[in-house]
């Protein structure tokens, strides 16, 4: 045996002997098993809601018009508060959308802006009028490139559980996992503004009615997301676009008791309540701002201020906060469900 082999084998034997002693000492003690998520820093602010998400619209401006500042606050807010995902309300890329799934704007306006660790969650996307100017389906294809960008189709739906312990086995006597859910229906609203797309709109409306009608009894909240609002106190308060969406959606929303219609398009933060069941929430203050007016009977809140909306949901409550770029809560309301 060569000297170097003797030295190596002797060292290995000595190391093995040194490990046996400490290992044997743990033989009769309880062994713990930790998942990496058990060691992750928890939000500083806790509540008893099952689901949390942020909504942001009209943001894609390469970080300009305070987009970067809003992004930083979103990251800080999601660090301090629970957050499951982000909803984008459209106009993701100004001025004219993206030309392909490899367009640099995906980096300049999204990946390199919303960089906080807390924002590396799922983003559920709808598109706006500016996104339709070029290859709108490139944003669908980008879902296969980015882990967090989720847009499977131009319009789609998703049910989300309201069970806080969905991934845990509940062993407490008498305690069971809830089956309650939220139904999110994501729409493509720009075609509603173009007469030559009437067939596409009719097909989408048929799908919308069928999707809402098929919601099970487990669905406690119905939230529809689109870009163009039905109500606003921004510049488009009596604009044809707004009136078109109101005419198209009001009956369907009332028939199926849609709780929230979440949109962008107006560059502000708003809560509006027309006649009927549905609350209109506008979260379009991700970058450039436009003015709001006071005095409309259907306006509950409106602010021309950079920021986003933050939602907290359980089976009977839906809490909504308007948060500005400094982290100040400008407005808070809570909807109740029987």
CSV table of C-alpha atoms in Angstrom, one decimal:
chain,number,residue,atom,x,y,z
A,1,UNK,CA,0.0,0.0,0.0
A,2,UNK,CA,1.3,3.4,-0.9
A,3,UNK,CA,1.8,5.9,1.9
A,4,UNK,CA,-0.8,8.3,0.5
A,5,UNK,CA,-3.4,5.6,0.5
A,6,UNK,CA,-2.6,4.6,4.0
A,7,UNK,CA,-3.0,8.2,5.2
A,8,UNK,CA,-6.3,8.6,3.3
A,9,UNK,CA,-7.8,5.4,4.7
A,10,UNK,CA,-6.7,6.2,8.2
A,11,UNK,CA,-8.3,9.6,8.0
A,12,UNK,CA,-11.6,8.2,6.8
A,13,UNK,CA,-11.6,5.6,9.5
A,14,UNK,CA,-11.0,8.3,12.1
A,15,UNK,CA,-13.7,10.5,10.7
A,16,UNK,CA,-16.2,7.7,10.8
A,17,UNK,CA,-15.4,6.9,14.4
A,18,UNK,CA,-15.9,10.5,15.4
A,19,UNK,CA,-19.3,10.6,13.8
A,20,UNK,CA,-20.7,7.4,15.4
A,21,UNK,CA,-20.4,8.9,18.9
A,22,UNK,CA,-22.5,12.1,18.3
A,23,UNK,CA,-25.1,10.2,16.2
A,24,UNK,CA,-25.6,7.6,18.9
A,25,UNK,CA,-26.3,10.3,21.4
A,26,UNK,CA,-29.3,11.4,19.4
A,27,UNK,CA,-30.7,7.8,19.0
A,28,UNK,CA,-33.2,8.1,21.8
A,29,UNK,CA,-34.2,11.7,21.2
A,30,UNK,CA,-37.1,13.0,19.1
A,31,UNK,CA,-36.0,14.0,15.6
A,32,UNK,CA,-37.5,17.0,14.0
A,33,UNK,CA,-38.2,17.6,10.3
A,34,UNK,CA,-38.2,21.1,8.9
A,35,UNK,CA,-39.4,22.3,5.6
A,36,UNK,CA,-37.7,25.3,4.1
A,37,UNK,CA,-41.0,27.3,4.4
A,38,UNK,CA,-40.9,26.7,8.2
A,39,UNK,CA,-37.8,28.8,8.3
A,40,UNK,CA,-39.0,31.6,6.1
A,41,UNK,CA,-39.6,35.0,7.6
A,42,UNK,CA,-43.3,35.5,8.3
A,43,UNK,CA,-45.1,38.8,7.6
A,44,UNK,CA,-45.0,41.3,10.5
A,45,UNK,CA,-48.7,42.0,10.3
A,46,UNK,CA,-51.0,39.0,10.7
A,47,UNK,CA,-54.7,38.7,10.4
A,48,UNK,CA,-57.3,35.9,10.3
A,49,UNK,CA,-58.2,36.2,6.6
A,50,UNK,CA,-57.6,33.1,4.5
A,51,UNK,CA,-56.5,34.8,1.2
A,52,UNK,CA,-54.7,38.0,0.4
A,53,UNK,CA,-53.8,39.6,-3.0
A,54,UNK,CA,-52.8,42.9,-4.5
A,55,UNK,CA,-54.2,44.5,-7.7
A,56,UNK,CA,-52.3,46.9,-9.9
A,57,UNK,CA,-53.1,48.4,-13.3
A,58,UNK,CA,-51.7,50.7,-16.0
A,59,UNK,CA,-48.2,50.2,-14.9
A,60,UNK,CA,-45.8,49.4,-17.7
A,61,UNK,CA,-43.6,52.5,-18.3
A,62,UNK,CA,-40.0,51.3,-17.8
A,63,UNK,CA,-40.1,52.4,-14.2
A,64,UNK,CA,-41.1,56.0,-15.0
A,65,UNK,CA,-44.0,58.1,-13.7
A,66,UNK,CA,-43.4,56.6,-10.2
A,67,UNK,CA,-43.8,53.0,-11.4
A,68,UNK,CA,-40.6,52.1,-9.7
A,69,UNK,CA,-41.6,53.8,-6.4
A,70,UNK,CA,-45.0,51.9,-6.5
A,71,UNK,CA,-43.2,48.7,-7.1
A,72,UNK,CA,-40.9,49.2,-4.1
A,73,UNK,CA,-43.9,49.9,-1.9
A,74,UNK,CA,-45.7,46.8,-3.2
A,75,UNK,CA,-42.6,44.8,-2.3
A,76,UNK,CA,-42.4,46.3,1.2
A,77,UNK,CA,-46.2,45.9,1.8
A,78,UNK,CA,-46.0,42.2,0.7
A,79,UNK,CA,-43.0,41.7,3.1
A,80,UNK,CA,-44.9,43.1,6.0
A,81,UNK,CA,-48.4,41.7,5.2
A,82,UNK,CA,-49.6,38.3,3.9
A,83,UNK,CA,-49.9,38.1,0.1
A,84,UNK,CA,-50.7,35.2,-2.1
A,85,UNK,CA,-50.6,36.7,-5.6
A,86,UNK,CA,-50.9,39.8,-7.7
A,87,UNK,CA,-53.5,40.7,-10.3
A,88,UNK,CA,-52.6,42.9,-13.2
A,89,UNK,CA,-55.6,44.9,-14.5
A,90,UNK,CA,-54.1,45.6,-17.9
A,91,UNK,CA,-52.1,48.1,-19.9
A,92,UNK,CA,-49.1,46.2,-18.9
A,93,UNK,CA,-46.8,47.7,-21.6
A,94,UNK,CA,-46.9,51.3,-22.8
A,95,UNK,CA,-47.2,52.7,-25.4
A,96,UNK,CA,-48.1,49.8,-27.7
A,97,UNK,CA,-47.8,46.5,-26.0
A,98,UNK,CA,-45.1,44.0,-26.9
A,99,UNK,CA,-44.1,42.6,-30.3
A,100,UNK,CA,-43.2,39.1,-29.1
A,101,UNK,CA,-42.6,37.0,-26.0
A,102,UNK,CA,-38.9,38.1,-26.3
A,103,UNK,CA,-39.6,41.8,-26.3
A,104,UNK,CA,-37.2,43.7,-24.0
A,105,UNK,CA,-40.1,45.4,-22.4
A,106,UNK,CA,-40.8,42.3,-20.4
A,107,UNK,CA,-37.5,43.0,-18.6
A,108,UNK,CA,-37.6,46.8,-18.6
A,109,UNK,CA,-41.1,47.2,-17.4
A,110,UNK,CA,-41.7,44.0,-15.4
A,111,UNK,CA,-38.9,41.7,-14.4
A,112,UNK,CA,-36.4,44.5,-13.5
A,113,UNK,CA,-39.0,46.6,-11.7
A,114,UNK,CA,-40.9,44.2,-9.4
A,115,UNK,CA,-37.8,42.7,-8.0
A,116,UNK,CA,-38.7,42.3,-4.3
A,117,UNK,CA,-38.5,38.8,-3.0
A,118,UNK,CA,-42.0,39.1,-1.8
A,119,UNK,CA,-43.3,39.8,-5.3
A,120,UNK,CA,-41.8,36.6,-6.7
A,121,UNK,CA,-45.3,35.1,-6.5
A,122,UNK,CA,-47.9,34.4,-9.2
A,123,UNK,CA,-49.1,37.3,-11.3
A,124,UNK,CA,-52.5,36.7,-12.9
A,125,UNK,CA,-52.8,38.9,-16.0
A,126,UNK,CA,-55.4,40.6,-18.1
A,127,UNK,CA,-54.6,42.9,-21.0
A,128,UNK,CA,-55.7,46.4,-21.8
A,129,UNK,CA,-56.2,48.6,-24.8
A,130,UNK,CA,-52.5,49.5,-25.1
A,131,UNK,CA,-51.6,45.8,-25.0
A,132,UNK,CA,-53.8,45.2,-28.0
A,133,UNK,CA,-51.8,47.5,-30.3
A,134,UNK,CA,-49.3,44.8,-31.3
A,135,UNK,CA,-49.1,41.1,-30.5
A,136,UNK,CA,-51.4,40.6,-27.5
A,137,UNK,CA,-50.9,36.9,-27.6
A,138,UNK,CA,-47.2,37.3,-26.9
A,139,UNK,CA,-48.3,37.9,-23.3
A,140,UNK,CA,-49.9,34.5,-23.3
A,141,UNK,CA,-46.8,32.9,-24.7
A,142,UNK,CA,-44.6,34.7,-22.1
A,143,UNK,CA,-46.3,32.5,-19.4
A,144,UNK,CA,-44.0,29.7,-20.6
A,145,UNK,CA,-40.9,31.9,-20.1
A,146,UNK,CA,-41.6,33.6,-16.8
A,147,UNK,CA,-42.3,31.5,-13.7
A,148,UNK,CA,-44.6,34.2,-12.2
A,149,UNK,CA,-46.4,35.5,-15.3
A,150,UNK,CA,-49.7,33.7,-15.6
A,151,UNK,CA,-52.0,34.3,-18.6
A,152,UNK,CA,-53.2,31.1,-20.1
A,153,UNK,CA,-55.6,32.7,-22.6
A,154,UNK,CA,-57.1,36.1,-23.5
A,155,UNK,CA,-59.9,35.3,-21.1
A,156,UNK,CA,-60.0,32.5,-18.4
A,157,UNK,CA,-61.2,31.7,-14.9
A,158,UNK,CA,-59.6,30.4,-11.8
A,159,UNK,CA,-61.0,29.1,-8.5
A,160,UNK,CA,-58.9,29.8,-5.4
A,161,UNK,CA,-59.3,28.0,-2.1
A,162,UNK,CA,-60.2,29.9,1.1
A,163,UNK,CA,-58.8,27.2,3.3
A,164,UNK,CA,-55.9,28.5,5.2
A,165,UNK,CA,-54.7,25.0,6.0
A,166,UNK,CA,-55.2,23.6,2.6
A,167,UNK,CA,-51.7,21.9,2.6
A,168,UNK,CA,-51.9,20.7,6.1
A,169,UNK,CA,-53.5,17.7,7.7
A,170,UNK,CA,-56.0,18.9,10.4
A,171,UNK,CA,-56.0,16.7,13.4
A,172,UNK,CA,-57.9,18.8,15.8
A,173,UNK,CA,-61.2,17.1,16.9
A,174,UNK,CA,-64.2,18.5,15.2
A,175,UNK,CA,-62.2,20.8,12.9
A,176,UNK,CA,-62.5,20.2,9.2
A,177,UNK,CA,-61.0,21.8,6.1
A,178,UNK,CA,-63.3,24.3,4.5
A,179,UNK,CA,-64.2,23.9,0.8
A,180,UNK,CA,-65.0,27.6,0.4
A,181,UNK,CA,-63.5,29.3,-2.7
A,182,UNK,CA,-63.3,32.5,-4.6
A,183,UNK,CA,-64.0,32.5,-8.3
A,184,UNK,CA,-61.9,34.9,-10.4
A,185,UNK,CA,-63.1,35.5,-14.0
A,186,UNK,CA,-60.5,37.2,-16.1
A,187,UNK,CA,-61.8,39.1,-19.2
A,188,UNK,CA,-60.4,40.7,-22.4
A,189,UNK,CA,-62.4,43.9,-22.6
A,190,UNK,CA,-60.8,45.9,-25.4
A,191,UNK,CA,-62.8,44.1,-28.1
A,192,UNK,CA,-66.0,45.4,-26.6
A,193,UNK,CA,-64.9,48.8,-27.9
A,194,UNK,CA,-64.7,47.7,-31.5
A,195,UNK,CA,-67.8,47.0,-33.7
A,196,UNK,CA,-65.8,44.7,-36.0
A,197,UNK,CA,-65.2,42.3,-33.1
A,198,UNK,CA,-68.8,41.7,-32.2
A,199,UNK,CA,-68.6,38.0,-32.8
A,200,UNK,CA,-65.6,37.7,-30.5
A,201,UNK,CA,-67.5,39.7,-27.8
A,202,UNK,CA,-70.6,37.5,-28.2
A,203,UNK,CA,-68.4,34.4,-27.7
A,204,UNK,CA,-66.8,35.8,-24.7
A,205,UNK,CA,-70.1,36.9,-23.1
A,206,UNK,CA,-71.5,33.4,-23.7
A,207,UNK,CA,-68.5,32.0,-21.9
A,208,UNK,CA,-68.8,34.6,-19.1
A,209,UNK,CA,-72.4,33.7,-18.4
A,210,UNK,CA,-71.7,30.0,-18.5
A,211,UNK,CA,-68.7,30.3,-16.2
A,212,UNK,CA,-70.6,32.3,-13.6
A,213,UNK,CA,-73.6,30.1,-13.8
A,214,UNK,CA,-71.5,27.0,-13.3
A,215,UNK,CA,-70.0,28.3,-10.0
A,216,UNK,CA,-70.6,25.7,-7.3
A,217,UNK,CA,-72.1,26.4,-3.9
A,218,UNK,CA,-68.5,26.4,-2.5
A,219,UNK,CA,-67.8,29.7,-4.3
A,220,UNK,CA,-68.4,32.4,-1.7
A,221,UNK,CA,-67.2,35.4,-3.8
A,222,UNK,CA,-67.3,36.1,-7.5
A,223,UNK,CA,-64.7,38.6,-8.7
A,224,UNK,CA,-64.5,39.6,-12.4
A,225,UNK,CA,-61.4,41.3,-13.7
A,226,UNK,CA,-61.2,43.4,-16.8
A,227,UNK,CA,-59.4,46.5,-18.0
A,228,UNK,CA,-62.3,48.9,-18.9
A,229,UNK,CA,-64.5,50.0,-16.0
A,230,UNK,CA,-68.3,50.2,-15.9
A,231,UNK,CA,-68.3,53.2,-13.5
A,232,UNK,CA,-65.7,55.8,-12.9
A,233,UNK,CA,-65.2,59.4,-11.7
A,234,UNK,CA,-62.1,59.8,-13.8
A,235,UNK,CA,-61.9,61.5,-17.2
A,236,UNK,CA,-64.1,58.7,-18.7
A,237,UNK,CA,-67.0,59.2,-16.4
A,238,UNK,CA,-69.5,59.6,-19.3
A,239,UNK,CA,-67.2,58.2,-22.0
A,240,UNK,CA,-68.5,55.8,-24.6
A,241,UNK,CA,-66.1,53.2,-23.4
A,242,UNK,CA,-67.5,53.2,-19.9
A,243,UNK,CA,-71.1,53.3,-21.0
A,244,UNK,CA,-70.4,50.4,-23.4
A,245,UNK,CA,-69.0,48.2,-20.6
A,246,UNK,CA,-71.9,49.1,-18.3
A,247,UNK,CA,-74.4,48.2,-21.0
A,248,UNK,CA,-72.6,44.9,-21.8
A,249,UNK,CA,-72.0,43.7,-18.2
A,250,UNK,CA,-74.7,45.0,-15.9
A,251,UNK,CA,-77.4,42.4,-16.4
A,252,UNK,CA,-74.9,39.5,-16.4
A,253,UNK,CA,-73.3,40.7,-13.2
A,254,UNK,CA,-76.7,41.2,-11.5
A,255,UNK,CA,-78.1,37.8,-12.7
A,256,UNK,CA,-75.1,36.0,-11.3
A,257,UNK,CA,-74.5,38.2,-8.2
A,258,UNK,CA,-70.9,39.3,-9.1
A,259,UNK,CA,-69.5,40.8,-6.0
A,260,UNK,CA,-66.6,42.8,-7.4
A,261,UNK,CA,-65.7,44.1,-10.9
A,262,UNK,CA,-62.0,45.0,-10.7
A,263,UNK,CA,-60.5,47.1,-13.5
A,264,UNK,CA,-57.9,49.6,-14.5
A,265,UNK,CA,-57.9,52.0,-17.5
A,266,UNK,CA,-58.5,55.1,-15.3
A,267,UNK,CA,-55.2,56.1,-13.7
A,268,UNK,CA,-56.4,56.4,-10.2
A,269,UNK,CA,-57.7,54.4,-7.2
A,270,UNK,CA,-61.5,54.2,-6.9
A,271,UNK,CA,-64.4,52.4,-5.3
A,272,UNK,CA,-67.8,52.9,-7.0
A,273,UNK,CA,-71.2,51.4,-6.4
A,274,UNK,CA,-73.9,51.8,-8.9
A,275,UNK,CA,-77.4,50.2,-8.6
A,276,UNK,CA,-77.4,46.5,-8.0
A,277,UNK,CA,-75.1,44.0,-6.3
A,278,UNK,CA,-71.7,44.7,-7.9
A,279,UNK,CA,-68.9,46.9,-6.4
A,280,UNK,CA,-66.6,48.5,-9.0
A,281,UNK,CA,-63.0,48.8,-7.9
A,282,UNK,CA,-60.5,50.6,-10.1
A,283,UNK,CA,-56.8,50.0,-9.5
A,284,UNK,CA,-55.0,51.9,-12.3
A,285,UNK,CA,-52.5,53.9,-10.5
A,286,UNK,CA,-49.3,51.9,-11.2
A,287,UNK,CA,-47.6,54.7,-13.1
A,288,UNK,CA,-49.0,57.8,-14.8
A,289,UNK,CA,-52.0,59.5,-13.0
A,290,UNK,CA,-55.2,61.1,-14.3
A,291,UNK,CA,-57.6,63.3,-12.4
A,292,UNK,CA,-60.8,62.4,-10.5
A,293,UNK,CA,-63.9,64.4,-9.8
A,294,UNK,CA,-66.1,64.7,-6.8
A,295,UNK,CA,-69.9,64.6,-6.4
A,296,UNK,CA,-71.0,61.5,-8.2
A,297,UNK,CA,-73.7,59.7,-6.3
A,298,UNK,CA,-72.1,56.3,-7.1
A,299,UNK,CA,-68.6,57.2,-5.8
A,300,UNK,CA,-67.5,55.8,-2.5
A,301,UNK,CA,-63.8,56.7,-2.8
A,302,UNK,CA,-61.5,58.2,-5.5
A,303,UNK,CA,-57.9,59.4,-5.3
A,304,UNK,CA,-55.5,60.5,-8.1
A,305,UNK,CA,-52.6,58.9,-6.2
A,306,UNK,CA,-50.0,56.4,-7.1
A,307,UNK,CA,-50.6,53.0,-5.5
A,308,UNK,CA,-52.5,49.7,-5.5
A,309,UNK,CA,-55.4,47.9,-4.0
A,310,UNK,CA,-54.9,45.2,-1.3
A,311,UNK,CA,-57.6,42.5,-0.8
A,312,UNK,CA,-58.1,40.2,2.3
A,313,UNK,CA,-60.8,37.6,1.9
A,314,UNK,CA,-62.5,34.8,3.9
A,315,UNK,CA,-65.8,33.1,3.6
A,316,UNK,CA,-67.9,36.0,4.9
A,317,UNK,CA,-65.7,39.1,4.6
A,318,UNK,CA,-63.9,40.8,1.7
A,319,UNK,CA,-61.7,43.7,2.9
A,320,UNK,CA,-60.3,46.2,0.4
A,321,UNK,CA,-57.6,48.8,1.1
A,322,UNK,CA,-56.2,51.5,-1.2
A,323,UNK,CA,-52.5,51.9,-0.5
A,324,UNK,CA,-50.4,54.7,-1.8
A,325,UNK,CA,-46.7,54.6,-2.7
A,326,UNK,CA,-45.7,55.6,0.8
A,327,UNK,CA,-47.6,52.7,2.4
A,328,UNK,CA,-50.4,54.9,3.7
A,329,UNK,CA,-53.9,53.4,3.6
A,330,UNK,CA,-56.0,56.0,1.8
A,331,UNK,CA,-59.2,54.1,2.1
A,332,UNK,CA,-60.6,50.9,3.6
A,333,UNK,CA,-63.9,49.1,3.2
A,334,UNK,CA,-65.3,45.7,4.0
A,335,UNK,CA,-68.0,43.7,2.1
A,336,UNK,CA,-70.0,41.2,4.0
A,337,UNK,CA,-71.3,37.8,2.7
A,338,UNK,CA,-74.1,36.0,4.4
